[in-house]
């Protein structure tokens, strides 16, 4: 009951936000945060729930972005169809990534995805006839106003969270967590672990690819350094997940807002209030934040919410 | 009717033949005990039956069909459930979630799976612990959770690997009751157990191995009086005692 009230309030706040706050700057930040809700939640499905920690989610983000960008710039296909196509092509790449990387377990899987991300970045950089290489792809955005983008991002984020919520309450969800907890036991209980790891990866890559295509449409410009970036995409996906709380539905959503907030605070040198060199330190701050979270909030903000309430607000957790 | 046939099973780890040309059959409805001293190859035999390890040579037939080329999860779907000697709980899932996950082996809906799981948990006397995390269970509970999970896959044949080891006397009696109840519900059982009280009271027949090779087979009495078994197995116990 209490949960539904909170969700309703959140819904109203998010629907009304751009109508109340007209600032392009703040609307932009929320749009980016909503996009990160999608990527973080997708990463969390695979890494948090299924236990297959990906260090290469930029693969799917980049493929989604490039699919939308290339379809529009080469074939004139609407970038909004490109969002669907971006999701699907990311899924196809996901199939391939799974075929290669799921032969490996644990840290080896993580390393394989890390390498995969770099490979795709190099392909996008060098296959100039298709991707324009380092020049990147520039398209004219469909809308001048931020409003349509805002609501599309909101729909994508809400849809993604809701889909994952449903999945986690179904057979798939039980299977994903079983695989995470003990792959050998899962296999002996009749779970085709290879199949279901791939299922998790496909859903994850679908949404991440759609987020990438959305980014293309919204920003109007991509290049390999941005959309296949290890630092800005793959690592950021992980940070969003662990800061918010892995294996929780709302964790990555909270993590997305926190991380985009932290990133922007430093990028803008505390909105111009601090000396400019601070903005150079944002990678360092990310590192410190991760150390802090791992030391004090191992389950992330959402996972350790009870602990936060007890210690910070001195409220007794209502369990 | 022969439910399971193990034919000339050999499993080598490098140069070591952990199981060496072992053959036995499990008849439908019976409890067959598999005994042997530490390291004699019992767990390895189980791991070969459900293809947890690929077999080196020989064959395994279930309901008359070879299963030695199948995947582990396919063997579970065919109707062979197993427990692990070194328990493998899905640690950060509740007891109910553990068993629900395996119940999906036969039912697709979440409602159906939860029904099967609750039934099995009651059967295994774990219902009161259903909301506890699997990792918080004591060893007796974990052993029963292993059994519950295997039961939820609705097996025709259940492989129990030392599910009574480490239990206190009252838990032991509960475990024996549970095994007998399972047999009464129509499940065929192949059981590995070190505790003589358990294996001798519940087995219809016993197959004894040592160093990966068969040394005797027969009724519990025959096997208990077999000189090779006494030397290999009971002899060791007497020596320890
Ligand atoms: N994965 C493995 N790799 C290498 N050797 C193994 C492996 N598993 C088992 N062995 C060896 O195979 C032999 C049989 O082991 P197994 O676990 O089957 O014995 P067991 O009869 O179950 O013993 P216990 O009563 O102690 O459980 C042992 O010598 C063991 O060291
Ligand atoms: Mg053993």
Coordinates of C-alpha atoms and ligand atoms in Angstrom, one line a residue:
Chain A
X1 CA 0.0 0.0 0.0
X2 CA 2.7 2.4 1.1
X3 CA 4.7 1.4 -1.9
X4 CA 1.9 2.2 -4.3
X5 CA 1.5 5.7 -2.8
X6 CA 5.2 6.3 -3.2
X7 CA 5.1 5.1 -6.8
X8 CA 2.1 7.3 -7.6
X9 CA 3.8 10.3 -6.1
X10 CA 6.9 9.5 -8.1
X11 CA 4.9 9.1 -11.2
X12 CA 3.2 12.5 -10.8
X13 CA 6.5 14.2 -10.0
X14 CA 8.2 12.8 -13.1
X15 CA 5.3 13.5 -15.4
X16 CA 5.0 17.1 -14.1
X17 CA 8.7 17.9 -13.8
X18 CA 9.4 19.4 -17.3
X19 CA 6.1 21.3 -17.2
X20 CA 7.2 23.0 -13.9
X21 CA 10.9 23.2 -14.4
X22 CA 11.4 24.9 -17.7
X23 CA 15.2 25.1 -17.6
X24 CA 16.7 23.2 -20.5
X25 CA 19.7 22.4 -18.4
X26 CA 17.8 20.6 -15.7
X27 CA 15.6 18.9 -18.2
X28 CA 18.8 17.7 -19.9
X29 CA 20.2 16.3 -16.7
X30 CA 17.0 14.4 -15.9
X31 CA 16.8 13.0 -19.5
X32 CA 20.4 11.7 -19.2
X33 CA 19.6 10.3 -15.7
X34 CA 16.6 8.5 -17.1
X35 CA 18.7 7.0 -19.9
X36 CA 21.1 5.8 -17.2
X37 CA 18.1 4.2 -15.3
X38 CA 17.6 2.1 -18.4
X39 CA 21.3 1.1 -18.8
X40 CA 21.8 0.5 -15.1
X41 CA 18.7 -1.6 -14.8
X42 CA 19.7 -3.7 -17.8
X43 CA 23.2 -4.2 -16.4
X44 CA 21.7 -5.1 -13.1
X45 CA 19.5 -7.8 -14.7
X46 CA 22.6 -9.5 -16.1
X47 CA 25.1 -8.8 -13.4
X48 CA 23.1 -8.3 -10.2
X49 CA 20.4 -10.8 -10.7
X50 CA 22.0 -13.4 -13.0
X51 CA 25.5 -13.0 -11.6
X52 CA 27.2 -12.5 -14.9
X53 CA 29.2 -9.3 -14.3
X54 CA 29.6 -7.4 -17.6
X55 CA 32.4 -4.9 -18.0
X56 CA 31.4 -4.4 -21.6
X57 CA 27.9 -2.9 -21.7
X58 CA 29.2 -0.2 -24.0
X59 CA 29.0 -2.8 -26.7
X60 CA 25.2 -2.8 -26.6
X61 CA 24.9 0.9 -26.0
X62 CA 27.3 1.6 -28.9
X63 CA 25.6 -0.9 -31.3
X64 CA 22.2 0.6 -30.5
X65 CA 23.5 4.2 -31.1
X66 CA 25.3 3.3 -34.3
X67 CA 22.3 1.3 -35.7
X68 CA 20.0 4.2 -35.2
X69 CA 22.6 6.7 -36.5
X70 CA 23.5 4.6 -39.6
X71 CA 20.0 3.8 -40.5
X72 CA 19.1 7.5 -40.5
X73 CA 22.2 8.9 -42.1
X74 CA 22.6 6.2 -44.8
X75 CA 19.0 5.1 -45.4
X76 CA 16.9 7.9 -44.1
X77 CA 15.0 5.7 -41.7
X78 CA 13.4 7.6 -38.9
X79 CA 15.5 7.5 -35.8
X80 CA 12.5 6.4 -33.8
X81 CA 12.3 3.2 -35.8
X82 CA 16.0 3.3 -35.2
X83 CA 15.3 2.9 -31.5
X84 CA 13.6 -0.4 -32.1
X85 CA 16.2 -1.5 -34.6
X86 CA 18.9 -0.4 -32.2
X87 CA 17.5 -2.6 -29.5
X88 CA 17.2 -5.6 -31.8
X89 CA 20.7 -5.3 -33.3
X90 CA 22.1 -5.0 -29.8
X91 CA 20.3 -8.2 -29.0
X92 CA 21.8 -9.9 -32.0
X93 CA 25.2 -8.8 -31.0
X94 CA 24.3 -10.0 -27.5
X95 CA 23.6 -13.4 -28.9
X96 CA 27.1 -13.4 -30.3
X97 CA 28.7 -12.0 -27.2
X98 CA 26.9 -14.7 -25.1
X99 CA 28.0 -17.4 -27.5
X100 CA 31.6 -16.4 -27.0
X101 CA 31.8 -15.2 -23.4
X102 CA 29.5 -17.6 -21.6
X103 CA 32.0 -20.3 -22.2
X104 CA 33.8 -18.6 -19.3
X105 CA 32.6 -18.2 -15.7
X106 CA 33.0 -15.5 -13.1
X107 CA 36.0 -13.1 -13.5
X108 CA 36.8 -14.7 -16.8
X109 CA 33.4 -13.7 -18.2
X110 CA 34.0 -10.2 -16.9
X111 CA 37.4 -10.0 -18.6
X112 CA 36.0 -11.3 -21.9
X113 CA 33.3 -8.6 -22.0
X114 CA 35.9 -6.0 -21.1
X115 CA 37.9 -7.1 -24.1
X116 CA 34.8 -7.3 -26.2
X117 CA 34.0 -3.7 -25.5
X118 CA 37.4 -2.6 -26.7
X119 CA 37.1 -4.7 -29.8
X120 CA 33.8 -3.1 -30.8
X121 CA 35.3 0.3 -30.2
X122 CA 38.1 -0.4 -32.5
X123 CA 35.8 -1.8 -35.1
X124 CA 33.6 1.3 -35.0
X125 CA 36.8 3.5 -35.2
X126 CA 38.2 1.7 -38.2
X127 CA 35.3 0.6 -40.3
X128 CA 35.0 4.1 -41.7
X129 CA 32.8 3.3 -44.7
X130 CA 30.1 2.3 -42.3
X131 CA 30.7 4.4 -39.2
X132 CA 32.6 7.4 -40.4
X133 CA 35.3 6.4 -37.9
X134 CA 36.6 9.0 -35.6
X135 CA 34.6 11.7 -37.4
X136 CA 31.4 10.2 -35.9
X137 CA 27.8 10.5 -37.0
X138 CA 25.9 13.7 -36.9
X139 CA 22.1 13.8 -37.4
X140 CA 19.6 16.6 -37.1
X141 CA 17.5 16.0 -34.0
X142 CA 13.8 15.5 -34.6
X143 CA 12.7 18.0 -32.1
X144 CA 13.9 21.4 -30.9
X145 CA 12.1 21.1 -27.5
X146 CA 13.4 18.8 -24.9
X147 CA 9.9 17.8 -23.9
X148 CA 9.4 14.9 -26.4
X149 CA 12.8 13.5 -25.5
X150 CA 12.0 13.8 -21.8
X151 CA 8.8 11.8 -22.1
X152 CA 10.3 9.2 -24.4
X153 CA 13.2 8.7 -21.9
X154 CA 10.7 8.5 -19.1
X155 CA 8.6 5.9 -20.9
X156 CA 11.7 3.8 -21.7
X157 CA 12.9 4.0 -18.1
X158 CA 9.5 3.1 -16.6
X159 CA 9.0 0.4 -19.2
X160 CA 12.4 -1.1 -18.5
X161 CA 11.9 -1.2 -14.7
X162 CA 8.5 -2.6 -15.0
X163 CA 9.6 -5.3 -17.5
X164 CA 12.4 -6.3 -15.2
X165 CA 10.1 -6.3 -12.2
X166 CA 7.8 -8.7 -14.1
X167 CA 10.6 -10.9 -15.2
X168 CA 12.0 -11.2 -11.7
X169 CA 8.7 -12.5 -10.5
X170 CA 8.5 -15.2 -13.1
X171 CA 10.3 -18.4 -13.8
X172 CA 13.0 -16.5 -15.6
X173 CA 13.7 -14.5 -12.5
X174 CA 14.0 -17.5 -10.3
X175 CA 16.3 -19.1 -12.8
X176 CA 18.5 -16.1 -13.1
X177 CA 19.0 -15.8 -9.3
X178 CA 19.6 -19.6 -9.1
X179 CA 22.3 -19.4 -11.7
X180 CA 23.9 -16.5 -9.8
X181 CA 23.8 -18.4 -6.5
X182 CA 25.1 -21.7 -7.7
X183 CA 25.4 -22.6 -11.4
X184 CA 26.2 -26.3 -10.7
X185 CA 23.2 -26.7 -8.4
X186 CA 21.0 -24.8 -10.9
X187 CA 22.0 -27.2 -13.7
X188 CA 21.3 -30.2 -11.5
X189 CA 17.8 -28.8 -10.8
X190 CA 16.9 -28.9 -14.4
X191 CA 17.9 -25.4 -15.4
X192 CA 19.5 -25.0 -18.7
X193 CA 22.0 -22.5 -17.4
X194 CA 23.5 -21.6 -20.8
X195 CA 20.1 -20.8 -22.2
X196 CA 18.9 -18.7 -19.3
X197 CA 22.2 -16.7 -19.1
X198 CA 21.6 -15.9 -22.7
X199 CA 18.0 -14.9 -22.1
X200 CA 19.2 -12.5 -19.4
X201 CA 21.8 -11.1 -21.7
X202 CA 19.4 -10.7 -24.5
X203 CA 16.9 -8.7 -22.4
X204 CA 19.7 -6.7 -21.0
X205 CA 21.2 -5.9 -24.4
X206 CA 17.8 -5.1 -25.9
X207 CA 17.2 -2.3 -23.4
X208 CA 20.8 -1.1 -23.4
X209 CA 20.7 -0.9 -27.2
X210 CA 17.4 1.1 -27.1
X211 CA 19.1 3.5 -24.6
X212 CA 22.0 3.8 -27.1
X213 CA 19.7 4.6 -30.0
X214 CA 17.9 7.1 -27.8
X215 CA 21.2 8.8 -27.1
X216 CA 21.9 9.1 -30.8
X217 CA 18.5 10.6 -31.4
X218 CA 18.7 13.0 -28.5
X219 CA 22.3 14.2 -28.7
X220 CA 22.4 14.1 -32.5
X221 CA 26.1 13.2 -32.4
X222 CA 28.0 10.0 -31.6
X223 CA 31.6 8.8 -32.1
X224 CA 33.3 5.6 -31.0
X225 CA 35.1 7.3 -28.1
X226 CA 31.8 8.3 -26.6
X227 CA 29.3 5.4 -27.2
X228 CA 31.8 2.6 -26.9
X229 CA 33.7 4.2 -24.0
X230 CA 35.0 1.9 -21.4
X231 CA 35.0 4.7 -18.8
X232 CA 31.9 6.6 -19.6
X233 CA 29.6 3.7 -20.5
X234 CA 30.9 0.3 -19.3
X235 CA 32.3 1.4 -16.0
X236 CA 29.5 3.9 -15.4
X237 CA 27.0 1.1 -15.8
X238 CA 28.7 -0.8 -13.1
X239 CA 28.9 2.2 -10.8
X240 CA 25.2 3.0 -11.3
X241 CA 24.4 -0.6 -10.3
X242 CA 26.6 -0.9 -7.3
X243 CA 26.0 2.6 -5.9
X244 CA 22.2 2.2 -6.2
X245 CA 22.3 -1.5 -5.1
X246 CA 22.7 -4.6 -7.2
X247 CA 19.9 -7.1 -7.4
X248 CA 17.3 -4.6 -6.3
X249 CA 14.6 -3.3 -8.7
X250 CA 15.0 0.3 -7.8
X251 CA 18.7 0.3 -7.0
X252 CA 20.0 1.2 -10.5
X253 CA 17.3 3.9 -10.8
X254 CA 18.5 5.6 -7.6
X255 CA 22.1 4.9 -8.7
X256 CA 21.5 6.6 -12.0
X257 CA 20.3 9.8 -10.4
X258 CA 23.1 9.8 -7.9
X259 CA 25.8 9.1 -10.4
X260 CA 24.6 11.6 -13.0
X261 CA 24.3 14.1 -10.2
X262 CA 27.8 13.4 -8.9
X263 CA 29.3 13.5 -12.4
X264 CA 27.6 16.8 -13.3
X265 CA 28.5 18.4 -10.0
X266 CA 32.2 17.7 -10.7
X267 CA 32.1 18.3 -14.4
X268 CA 30.6 21.7 -13.8
X269 CA 33.0 22.4 -10.9
X270 CA 30.2 22.6 -8.4
X271 CA 28.1 24.6 -10.8
X272 CA 30.8 27.1 -11.2
X273 CA 31.2 27.7 -7.4
X274 CA 34.5 25.8 -7.1
X275 CA 37.8 26.2 -9.0
X276 CA 37.8 24.7 -12.5
X277 CA 40.5 22.1 -11.7
X278 CA 37.9 20.2 -9.6
X279 CA 36.2 19.1 -12.8
X280 CA 39.4 17.2 -13.7
X281 CA 39.0 15.2 -10.5
X282 CA 35.7 13.6 -11.3
X283 CA 37.2 10.2 -12.2
X284 CA 39.0 10.3 -8.8
X285 CA 35.8 11.1 -7.1
X286 CA 34.0 8.2 -8.8
X287 CA 36.8 6.0 -7.4
X288 CA 36.4 7.3 -3.9
X289 CA 32.6 6.9 -4.1
X290 CA 33.0 3.3 -5.1
X291 CA 35.3 2.7 -2.2
X292 CA 32.9 4.4 0.2
X293 CA 30.0 2.4 -1.1
X294 CA 31.8 -0.9 -0.9
X295 CA 33.1 -0.2 2.6
X296 CA 29.9 1.2 4.2
X297 CA 27.0 0.3 1.9
X298 CA 28.0 -3.0 0.3
X299 CA 24.5 -3.5 -0.9
X300 CA 24.2 0.0 -2.4
X301 CA 21.8 2.8 -1.4
X302 CA 18.6 0.8 -1.9
X303 CA 20.0 -2.5 -0.6
X304 CA 21.2 -0.9 2.6
X305 CA 18.3 1.6 2.9
X306 CA 17.4 0.2 6.4
X307 CA 21.0 0.7 7.5
X308 CA 21.1 4.3 6.1
X309 CA 17.8 5.1 7.9
X310 CA 19.2 3.7 11.2
X311 CA 22.5 5.4 11.1
X312 CA 21.9 8.7 9.2
X313 CA 18.4 9.6 10.2
X314 CA 18.4 7.7 13.4
X315 CA 15.0 6.2 12.6
X316 CA 14.2 2.7 13.6
X317 CA 13.8 0.6 10.5
X318 CA 10.2 -0.5 10.0
X319 CA 10.7 -4.0 8.8
Chain B
X1 CA 11.7 -53.2 -14.2
X2 CA 15.2 -51.8 -14.6
X3 CA 15.0 -48.1 -14.0
X4 CA 18.7 -47.3 -14.1
X5 CA 21.5 -49.4 -15.5
X6 CA 25.1 -48.5 -15.0
X7 CA 27.1 -50.5 -17.5
X8 CA 30.9 -50.8 -17.2
X9 CA 31.2 -47.3 -16.0
X10 CA 34.7 -45.9 -15.9
X11 CA 35.7 -42.4 -14.9
X12 CA 39.3 -41.4 -15.0
X13 CA 40.8 -38.1 -13.7
X14 CA 44.1 -38.1 -15.4
X15 CA 45.8 -41.4 -14.5
X16 CA 43.4 -42.1 -11.6
X17 CA 40.5 -44.3 -12.3
X18 CA 38.1 -43.0 -9.7
X19 CA 35.4 -45.4 -11.0
X20 CA 36.7 -48.5 -12.7
X21 CA 34.4 -50.7 -14.7
X22 CA 31.4 -50.6 -12.3
X23 CA 28.1 -52.1 -13.3
X24 CA 24.8 -52.2 -11.3
X25 CA 21.1 -51.8 -11.9
X26 CA 18.5 -50.0 -9.9
X27 CA 15.1 -51.7 -10.0
X28 CA 12.0 -49.5 -10.0
X29 CA 10.7 -48.9 -6.5
X30 CA 13.7 -50.2 -4.6
X31 CA 16.3 -48.5 -2.4
X32 CA 19.8 -49.4 -3.5
X33 CA 22.6 -48.5 -1.2
X34 CA 26.0 -47.7 -2.6
X35 CA 28.8 -48.1 0.0
X36 CA 32.5 -47.9 0.1
X37 CA 35.3 -46.3 2.1
X38 CA 36.3 -42.7 1.6
X39 CA 37.5 -41.9 -1.8
X40 CA 36.2 -45.2 -3.3
X41 CA 34.3 -43.4 -6.1
X42 CA 30.7 -43.1 -4.8
X43 CA 30.2 -39.4 -5.4
X44 CA 32.0 -39.7 -8.7
X45 CA 29.5 -42.4 -9.7
X46 CA 26.7 -40.0 -9.0
X47 CA 28.4 -37.2 -10.9
X48 CA 28.6 -39.5 -13.9
X49 CA 25.0 -40.6 -13.7
X50 CA 23.7 -37.0 -14.0
X51 CA 26.5 -36.1 -16.4
X52 CA 28.0 -33.6 -14.0
X53 CA 31.2 -35.1 -15.2
X54 CA 31.5 -36.6 -18.7
X55 CA 32.1 -40.3 -18.4
X56 CA 35.3 -41.9 -19.7
X57 CA 33.8 -45.1 -20.9
X58 CA 30.8 -47.4 -20.4
X59 CA 27.1 -46.4 -20.6
X60 CA 24.2 -45.3 -18.4
X61 CA 20.7 -46.2 -19.3
X62 CA 17.6 -44.7 -17.7
X63 CA 14.3 -46.3 -18.5
X64 CA 16.1 -48.3 -21.2
X65 CA 17.6 -45.3 -23.0
X66 CA 21.2 -44.1 -22.9
X67 CA 21.6 -40.8 -21.1
X68 CA 25.4 -40.6 -21.2
X69 CA 25.3 -38.0 -24.0
X70 CA 22.8 -35.7 -22.4
X71 CA 23.3 -32.5 -20.4
X72 CA 22.9 -32.4 -16.7
X73 CA 19.7 -30.3 -16.8
X74 CA 18.2 -32.7 -19.4
X75 CA 18.8 -35.6 -17.1
X76 CA 16.9 -33.8 -14.3
X77 CA 14.0 -33.2 -16.7
X78 CA 14.0 -36.9 -17.6
X79 CA 13.4 -37.7 -13.9
X80 CA 16.7 -38.1 -12.1
X81 CA 17.0 -35.9 -9.0
X82 CA 20.1 -35.6 -6.9
X83 CA 21.5 -34.1 -3.8
X84 CA 25.1 -33.0 -3.3
X85 CA 27.3 -34.4 -0.5
X86 CA 28.8 -31.0 -0.1
X87 CA 25.6 -29.1 0.0
X88 CA 25.0 -26.4 -2.6
X89 CA 22.2 -24.2 -1.2
X90 CA 21.2 -21.2 -3.3
X91 CA 22.5 -19.2 -0.4
X92 CA 20.9 -15.8 -0.7
X93 CA 17.5 -17.2 -1.7
X94 CA 14.9 -18.2 0.9
X95 CA 14.1 -21.8 1.5
X96 CA 10.8 -21.4 -0.3
X97 CA 12.6 -19.7 -3.3
X98 CA 15.1 -22.5 -3.5
X99 CA 12.5 -25.1 -3.8
X100 CA 10.2 -23.0 -6.1
X101 CA 13.1 -22.5 -8.5
X102 CA 13.4 -26.3 -8.9
X103 CA 9.7 -26.8 -9.0
X104 CA 9.7 -24.9 -12.3
X105 CA 11.2 -28.1 -13.8
X106 CA 7.7 -29.4 -14.1
X107 CA 5.3 -26.5 -13.9
X108 CA 5.5 -23.2 -15.8
X109 CA 3.4 -20.9 -13.7
X110 CA 4.7 -19.2 -10.6
X111 CA 1.5 -20.2 -8.7
X112 CA 1.9 -23.8 -9.6
X113 CA 5.6 -23.8 -8.7
X114 CA 4.9 -22.3 -5.3
X115 CA 2.2 -24.9 -4.7
X116 CA 4.6 -27.7 -5.5
X117 CA 7.2 -26.1 -3.3
X118 CA 4.9 -25.7 -0.3
X119 CA 3.8 -29.3 -0.6
X120 CA 7.4 -30.5 -0.7
X121 CA 8.5 -28.3 2.1
X122 CA 5.8 -29.6 4.3
X123 CA 6.7 -33.2 3.3
X124 CA 10.3 -32.5 4.3
X125 CA 9.4 -30.7 7.5
X126 CA 10.9 -27.5 6.3
X127 CA 7.8 -25.4 6.1
X128 CA 8.5 -23.5 9.3
X129 CA 11.8 -22.4 7.8
X130 CA 10.4 -21.4 4.4
X131 CA 11.2 -17.7 4.8
X132 CA 14.7 -18.1 6.1
X133 CA 17.6 -17.6 3.8
X134 CA 19.1 -20.9 2.8
X135 CA 22.5 -19.8 4.1
X136 CA 21.1 -19.3 7.6
X137 CA 20.0 -23.0 7.9
X138 CA 22.0 -25.3 10.2
X139 CA 23.5 -28.4 8.5
X140 CA 20.5 -30.6 9.2
X141 CA 18.2 -28.1 7.5
X142 CA 20.6 -27.7 4.5
X143 CA 20.7 -31.4 4.0
X144 CA 16.9 -31.5 4.0
X145 CA 16.8 -28.5 1.7
X146 CA 18.9 -30.5 -0.8
X147 CA 16.3 -33.3 -0.6
X148 CA 13.4 -30.9 -0.9
X149 CA 14.9 -29.2 -4.0
X150 CA 15.5 -32.5 -5.7
X151 CA 12.0 -33.7 -4.8
X152 CA 10.4 -30.6 -6.3
X153 CA 11.7 -31.6 -9.7
X154 CA 9.4 -34.7 -9.3
X155 CA 12.0 -37.3 -9.9
X156 CA 11.4 -41.0 -10.6
X157 CA 14.9 -41.8 -9.3
X158 CA 16.6 -39.9 -6.5
X159 CA 20.3 -40.0 -5.9
X160 CA 21.0 -39.2 -2.2
X161 CA 24.7 -38.5 -1.4
X162 CA 25.3 -38.7 2.3
X163 CA 22.3 -36.8 3.3
X164 CA 22.5 -38.2 6.8
X165 CA 26.2 -37.2 7.4
X166 CA 26.7 -34.7 10.2
X167 CA 23.2 -35.0 11.6
X168 CA 22.5 -35.5 15.3
X169 CA 20.6 -38.7 16.4
X170 CA 17.2 -37.1 16.3
X171 CA 17.8 -35.5 13.0
X172 CA 19.1 -38.9 11.8
X173 CA 15.8 -40.6 12.7
X174 CA 13.9 -37.8 10.9
X175 CA 16.1 -38.4 7.8
X176 CA 15.4 -42.1 7.8
X177 CA 11.7 -41.4 8.1
X178 CA 11.9 -39.0 5.3
X179 CA 13.7 -41.5 3.0
X180 CA 11.1 -44.2 3.8
X181 CA 8.3 -41.7 3.1
X182 CA 9.8 -40.9 -0.2
X183 CA 10.0 -44.5 -1.2
X184 CA 6.4 -45.0 -0.2
X185 CA 5.4 -42.1 -2.4
X186 CA 6.8 -44.2 -5.3
X187 CA 10.3 -42.8 -5.7
X188 CA 13.2 -45.1 -6.5
X189 CA 16.3 -44.3 -4.5
X190 CA 20.0 -44.8 -4.9
X191 CA 21.7 -43.8 -1.7
X192 CA 25.2 -43.3 -0.6
X193 CA 25.7 -43.3 3.1
X194 CA 28.5 -44.0 5.6
X195 CA 26.3 -44.4 8.6
X196 CA 25.7 -48.1 8.8
X197 CA 22.5 -47.7 10.9
X198 CA 20.9 -45.8 8.0
X199 CA 22.1 -47.8 5.1
X200 CA 21.5 -51.2 6.6
X201 CA 18.0 -50.4 7.8
X202 CA 16.6 -48.8 4.7
X203 CA 18.3 -50.5 1.7
X204 CA 16.7 -53.4 -0.1
X205 CA 20.1 -54.2 -1.7
X206 CA 23.6 -52.9 -1.4
X207 CA 26.3 -52.4 -3.9
X208 CA 29.8 -52.1 -2.4
X209 CA 32.8 -50.6 -4.1
X210 CA 36.4 -50.0 -3.2
X211 CA 39.1 -48.1 -5.2
X212 CA 36.5 -47.6 -7.9
X213 CA 35.7 -51.3 -8.3
X214 CA 32.8 -53.5 -7.3
X215 CA 33.6 -55.7 -4.4
X216 CA 30.2 -57.1 -3.5
X217 CA 26.5 -56.8 -4.1
X218 CA 23.5 -58.3 -2.3
X219 CA 21.1 -57.9 0.6
X220 CA 22.3 -55.8 3.5
X221 CA 23.1 -59.0 5.5
X222 CA 25.0 -60.6 2.6
X223 CA 27.1 -57.5 2.1
X224 CA 27.7 -57.0 5.8
X225 CA 29.0 -60.5 6.1
X226 CA 31.1 -60.4 2.9
X227 CA 34.8 -60.7 3.8
X228 CA 35.9 -58.2 1.1
X229 CA 33.5 -55.6 2.5
X230 CA 34.5 -56.3 6.1
X231 CA 38.1 -55.8 5.2
X232 CA 37.6 -52.7 3.0
X233 CA 34.9 -51.0 4.8
X234 CA 33.9 -52.3 8.2
X235 CA 37.5 -53.3 8.9
X236 CA 38.5 -49.7 8.5
X237 CA 35.7 -48.7 11.0
X238 CA 36.8 -51.3 13.5
X239 CA 40.3 -50.1 13.2
X240 CA 39.2 -46.5 13.8
X241 CA 37.0 -47.6 16.8
Ligands
LIG1 N1 37.0 -33.5 -9.8 C1 38.0 -34.4 -9.5 N2 39.2 -34.3 -10.0 C2 40.2 -35.2 -9.6 N3 40.0 -36.2 -8.8 C3 38.8 -36.4 -8.3 C4 37.7 -35.5 -8.6 N4 36.6 -35.9 -7.9 C5 37.0 -37.0 -7.2 N5 38.3 -37.3 -7.4 C6 39.0 -38.4 -6.9 O1 38.3 -39.6 -7.2 C7 38.3 -40.5 -6.1 C8 36.9 -40.8 -5.7 O2 36.3 -39.7 -5.1 P1 34.8 -39.7 -4.7 O3 34.5 -38.3 -4.2 O4 34.0 -40.2 -5.7 O5 34.8 -40.6 -3.4 P2 33.6 -41.0 -2.4 O6 33.5 -42.5 -2.5 O7 32.4 -40.2 -2.7 O8 34.3 -40.6 -1.1 P3 33.6 -40.0 0.3 O9 33.1 -41.2 1.0 O10 34.8 -39.4 1.0 O11 32.6 -39.0 -0.1 C9 39.2 -39.8 -5.0 O12 40.5 -40.3 -5.1 C10 39.1 -38.4 -5.4 O13 40.3 -37.7 -4.9
LIG2 MG1 31.4 -38.8 -1.7

